[in-house]
mmCIF file of C-alpha atoms in Angstrom:
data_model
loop_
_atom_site.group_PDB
_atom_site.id
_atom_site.type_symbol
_atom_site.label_atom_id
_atom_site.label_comp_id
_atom_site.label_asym_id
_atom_site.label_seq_id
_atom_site.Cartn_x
_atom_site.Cartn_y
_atom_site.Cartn_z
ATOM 1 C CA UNK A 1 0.000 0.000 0.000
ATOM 2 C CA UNK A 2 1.159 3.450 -0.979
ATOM 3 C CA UNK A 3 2.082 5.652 2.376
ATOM 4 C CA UNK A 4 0.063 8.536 0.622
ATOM 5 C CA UNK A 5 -3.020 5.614 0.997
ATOM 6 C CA UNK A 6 -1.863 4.319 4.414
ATOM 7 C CA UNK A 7 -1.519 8.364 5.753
ATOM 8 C CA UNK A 8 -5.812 8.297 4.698
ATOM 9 C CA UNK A 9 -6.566 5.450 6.210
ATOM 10 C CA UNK A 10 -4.781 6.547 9.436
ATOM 11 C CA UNK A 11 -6.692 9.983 9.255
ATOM 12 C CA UNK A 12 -10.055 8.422 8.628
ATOM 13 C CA UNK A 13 -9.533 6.150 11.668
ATOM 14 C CA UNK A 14 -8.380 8.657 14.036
ATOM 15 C CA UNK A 15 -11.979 11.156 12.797
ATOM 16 C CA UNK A 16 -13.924 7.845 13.433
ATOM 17 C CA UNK A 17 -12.573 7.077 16.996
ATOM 18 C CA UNK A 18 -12.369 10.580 17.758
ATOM 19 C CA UNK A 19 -15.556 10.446 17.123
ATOM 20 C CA UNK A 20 -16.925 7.627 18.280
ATOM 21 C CA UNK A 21 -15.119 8.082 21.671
ATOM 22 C CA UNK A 22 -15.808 11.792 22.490
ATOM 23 C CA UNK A 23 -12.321 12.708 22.422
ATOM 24 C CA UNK A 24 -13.009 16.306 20.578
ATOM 25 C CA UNK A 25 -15.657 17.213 23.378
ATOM 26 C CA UNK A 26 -15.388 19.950 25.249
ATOM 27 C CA UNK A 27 -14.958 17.479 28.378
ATOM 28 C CA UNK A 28 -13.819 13.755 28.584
ATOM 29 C CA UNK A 29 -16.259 11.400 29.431
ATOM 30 C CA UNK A 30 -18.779 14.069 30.947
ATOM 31 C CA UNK A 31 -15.983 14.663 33.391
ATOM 32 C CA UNK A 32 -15.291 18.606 34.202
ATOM 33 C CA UNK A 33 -11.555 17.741 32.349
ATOM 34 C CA UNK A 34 -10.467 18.268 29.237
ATOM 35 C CA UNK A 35 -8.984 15.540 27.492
ATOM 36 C CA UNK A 36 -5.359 16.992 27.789
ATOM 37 C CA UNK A 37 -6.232 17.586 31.481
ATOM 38 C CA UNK A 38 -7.425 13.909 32.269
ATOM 39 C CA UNK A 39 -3.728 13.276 30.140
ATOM 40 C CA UNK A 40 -2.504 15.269 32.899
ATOM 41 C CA UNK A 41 -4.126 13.690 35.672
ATOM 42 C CA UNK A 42 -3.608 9.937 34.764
ATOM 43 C CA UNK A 43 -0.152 10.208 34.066
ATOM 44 C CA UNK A 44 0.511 12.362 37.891
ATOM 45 C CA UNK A 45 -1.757 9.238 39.330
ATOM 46 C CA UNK A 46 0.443 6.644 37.069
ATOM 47 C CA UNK A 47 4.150 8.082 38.700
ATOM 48 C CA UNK A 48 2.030 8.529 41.815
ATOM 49 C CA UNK A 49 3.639 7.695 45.566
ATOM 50 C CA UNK A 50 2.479 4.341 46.925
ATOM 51 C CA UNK A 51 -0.897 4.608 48.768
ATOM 52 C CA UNK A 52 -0.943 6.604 51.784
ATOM 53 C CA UNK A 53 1.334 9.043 49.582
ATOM 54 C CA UNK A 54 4.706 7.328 51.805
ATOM 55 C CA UNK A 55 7.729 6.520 49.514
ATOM 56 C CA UNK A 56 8.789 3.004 50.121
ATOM 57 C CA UNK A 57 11.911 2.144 52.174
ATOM 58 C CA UNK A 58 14.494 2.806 49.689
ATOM 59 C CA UNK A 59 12.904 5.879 48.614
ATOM 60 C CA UNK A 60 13.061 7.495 51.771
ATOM 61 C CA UNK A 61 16.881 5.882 52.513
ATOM 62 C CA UNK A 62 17.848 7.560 49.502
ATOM 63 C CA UNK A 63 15.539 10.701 49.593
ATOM 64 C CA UNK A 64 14.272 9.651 45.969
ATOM 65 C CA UNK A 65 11.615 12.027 44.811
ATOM 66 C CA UNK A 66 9.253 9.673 42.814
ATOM 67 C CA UNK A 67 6.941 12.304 41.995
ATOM 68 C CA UNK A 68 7.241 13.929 38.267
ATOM 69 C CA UNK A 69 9.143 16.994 37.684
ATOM 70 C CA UNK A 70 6.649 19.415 35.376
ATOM 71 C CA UNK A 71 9.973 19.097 32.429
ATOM 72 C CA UNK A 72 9.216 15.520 32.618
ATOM 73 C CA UNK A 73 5.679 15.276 32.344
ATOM 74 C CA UNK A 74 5.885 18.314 29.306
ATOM 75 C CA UNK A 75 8.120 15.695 28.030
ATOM 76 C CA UNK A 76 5.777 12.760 27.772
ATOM 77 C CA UNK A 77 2.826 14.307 27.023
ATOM 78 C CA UNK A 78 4.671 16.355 24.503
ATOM 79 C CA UNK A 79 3.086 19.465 26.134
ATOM 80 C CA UNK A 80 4.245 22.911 25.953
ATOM 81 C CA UNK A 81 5.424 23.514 29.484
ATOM 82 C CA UNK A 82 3.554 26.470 29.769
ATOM 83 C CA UNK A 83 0.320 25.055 29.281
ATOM 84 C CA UNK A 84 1.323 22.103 31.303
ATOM 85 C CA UNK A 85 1.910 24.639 34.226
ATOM 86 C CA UNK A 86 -1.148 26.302 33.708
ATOM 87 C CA UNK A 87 -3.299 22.907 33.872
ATOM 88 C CA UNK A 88 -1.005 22.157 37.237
ATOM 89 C CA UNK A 89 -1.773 25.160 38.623
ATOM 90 C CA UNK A 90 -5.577 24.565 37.751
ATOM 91 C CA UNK A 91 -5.338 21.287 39.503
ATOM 92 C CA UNK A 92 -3.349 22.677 42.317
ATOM 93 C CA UNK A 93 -6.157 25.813 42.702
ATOM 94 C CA UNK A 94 -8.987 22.504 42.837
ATOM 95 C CA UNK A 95 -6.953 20.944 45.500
ATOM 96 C CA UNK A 96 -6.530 17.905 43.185
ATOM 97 C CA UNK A 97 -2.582 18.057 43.032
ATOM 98 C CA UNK A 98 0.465 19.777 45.219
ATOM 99 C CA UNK A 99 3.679 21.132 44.216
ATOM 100 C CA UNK A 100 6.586 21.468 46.107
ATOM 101 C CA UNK A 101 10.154 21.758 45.511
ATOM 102 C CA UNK A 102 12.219 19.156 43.666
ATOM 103 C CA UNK A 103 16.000 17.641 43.926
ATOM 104 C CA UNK A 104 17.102 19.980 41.822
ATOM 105 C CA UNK A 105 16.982 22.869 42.042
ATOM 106 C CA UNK A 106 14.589 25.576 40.337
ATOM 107 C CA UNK A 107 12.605 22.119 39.640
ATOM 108 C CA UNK A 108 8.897 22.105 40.804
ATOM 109 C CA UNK A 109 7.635 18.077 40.892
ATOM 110 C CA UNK A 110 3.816 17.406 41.391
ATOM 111 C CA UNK A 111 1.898 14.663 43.164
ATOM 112 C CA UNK A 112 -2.040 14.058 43.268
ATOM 113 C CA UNK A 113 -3.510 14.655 46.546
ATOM 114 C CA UNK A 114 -6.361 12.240 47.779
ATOM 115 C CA UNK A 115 -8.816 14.538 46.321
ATOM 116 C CA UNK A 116 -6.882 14.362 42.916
ATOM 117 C CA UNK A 117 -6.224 10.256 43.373
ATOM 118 C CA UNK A 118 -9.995 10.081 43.915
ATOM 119 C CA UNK A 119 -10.960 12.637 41.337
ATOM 120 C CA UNK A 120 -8.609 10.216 38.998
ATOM 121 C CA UNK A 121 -10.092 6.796 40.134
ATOM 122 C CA UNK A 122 -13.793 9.063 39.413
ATOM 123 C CA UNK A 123 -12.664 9.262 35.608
ATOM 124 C CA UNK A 124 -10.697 5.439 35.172
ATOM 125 C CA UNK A 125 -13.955 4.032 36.388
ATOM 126 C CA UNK A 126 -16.187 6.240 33.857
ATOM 127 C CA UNK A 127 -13.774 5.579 30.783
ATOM 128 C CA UNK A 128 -14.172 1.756 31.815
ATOM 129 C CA UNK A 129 -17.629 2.035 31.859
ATOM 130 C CA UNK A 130 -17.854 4.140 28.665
ATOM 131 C CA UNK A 131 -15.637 1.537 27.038
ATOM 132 C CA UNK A 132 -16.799 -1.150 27.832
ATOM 133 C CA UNK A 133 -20.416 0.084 26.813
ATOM 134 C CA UNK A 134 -18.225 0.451 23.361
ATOM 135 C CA UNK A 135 -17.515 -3.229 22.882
ATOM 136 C CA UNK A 136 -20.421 -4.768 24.584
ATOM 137 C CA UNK A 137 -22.065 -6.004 21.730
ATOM 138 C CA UNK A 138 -18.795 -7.856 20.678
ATOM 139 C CA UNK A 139 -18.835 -11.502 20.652
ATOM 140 C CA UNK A 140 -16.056 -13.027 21.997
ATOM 141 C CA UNK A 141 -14.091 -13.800 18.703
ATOM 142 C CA UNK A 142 -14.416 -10.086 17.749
ATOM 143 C CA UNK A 143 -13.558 -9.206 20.594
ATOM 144 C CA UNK A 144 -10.074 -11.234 20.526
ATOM 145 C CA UNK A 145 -10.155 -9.914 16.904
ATOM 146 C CA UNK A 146 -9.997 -6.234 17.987
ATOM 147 C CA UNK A 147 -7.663 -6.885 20.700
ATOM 148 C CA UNK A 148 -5.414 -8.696 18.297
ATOM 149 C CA UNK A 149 -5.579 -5.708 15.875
ATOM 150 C CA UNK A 150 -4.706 -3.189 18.687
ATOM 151 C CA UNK A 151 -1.618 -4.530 19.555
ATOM 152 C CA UNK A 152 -0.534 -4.844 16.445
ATOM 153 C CA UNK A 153 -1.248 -1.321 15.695
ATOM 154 C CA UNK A 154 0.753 -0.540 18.992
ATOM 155 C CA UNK A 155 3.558 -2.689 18.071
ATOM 156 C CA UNK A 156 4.136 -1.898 14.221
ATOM 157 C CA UNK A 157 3.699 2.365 15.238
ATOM 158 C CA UNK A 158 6.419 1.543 17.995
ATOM 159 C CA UNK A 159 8.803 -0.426 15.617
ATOM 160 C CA UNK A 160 8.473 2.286 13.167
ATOM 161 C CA UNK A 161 9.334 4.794 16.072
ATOM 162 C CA UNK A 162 6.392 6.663 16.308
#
């Protein structure tokens, strides 16, 4: 197949699951975040502290700060760290995340509070629910079928280092 072809078939998939999924509403999942700010929000929960927000033995031997450093998360999310700030702040402002001085210094690094880890397990559950209302229909051979064709999407985009 001809990449011009391939580049339309990508784009016509992406409108459709867009789409079909919500992703270009003004929220996510009737949640009061955008989808760049539930981004934000998962990925804060995902680097999170163990529960009880206590660093593990090692962690506190060593003073490691697991929590991400804003540069890091602008990084990943391939953010422009000024809006990144700006949706930390937000979050910070809701109660839903805390900043606080990092290793290094001038380097801010964010955590979820238990408002934000609950706020965050408030959104998981509803994209579970939403999904899952997506394939429900599915029998179980399309359903391995779709599965199959996901992560071979993931793993031919990664091998082509996208």
């Amino acid at each position: 197949m001809p990449h011009e072809a391939l580049v339309h078939e990508i784009r016509r998939f992406n409108r459709f699951y867009t789409g079909l999924v919500g992703l270009l509403d003004e929220t996510l999942m009737q949640s009061p975040y955008t989808l760049a700010e539930a981004r934000v929000l998962f990925e804060l929960g995902r680097k999170a502290r163990p529960a009880g927000g206590q660093a593990g033995l090692l962690a506190r031997m060593f003073d490691l700060d697991l929590a991400p450093a804003a540069s890091e998360l602008a990084g990943e999310l391939n953010l422009a760290p000024a809006y990144l700030m700006r949706v930390l702040r937000k979050f910070a402002a809701m109660g839903l995340a805390e900043m606080r001085d990092g290793p290094e210094s001038g380097q801010s690094v964010f955590s979820l509070t238990a408002r934000g880890r609950a706020a965050l397990a408030d959104l998981e559950a509803a994209t579970g629910r939403d999904l899952a209302r997506l394939i429900a229909k599915l029998e179980d051979r399309q359903a391995a079928e779709l599965s199959d064709a996901l992560k071979r999407v993931t793993r031919l985009l990664a091998a082509a280092g996208m």
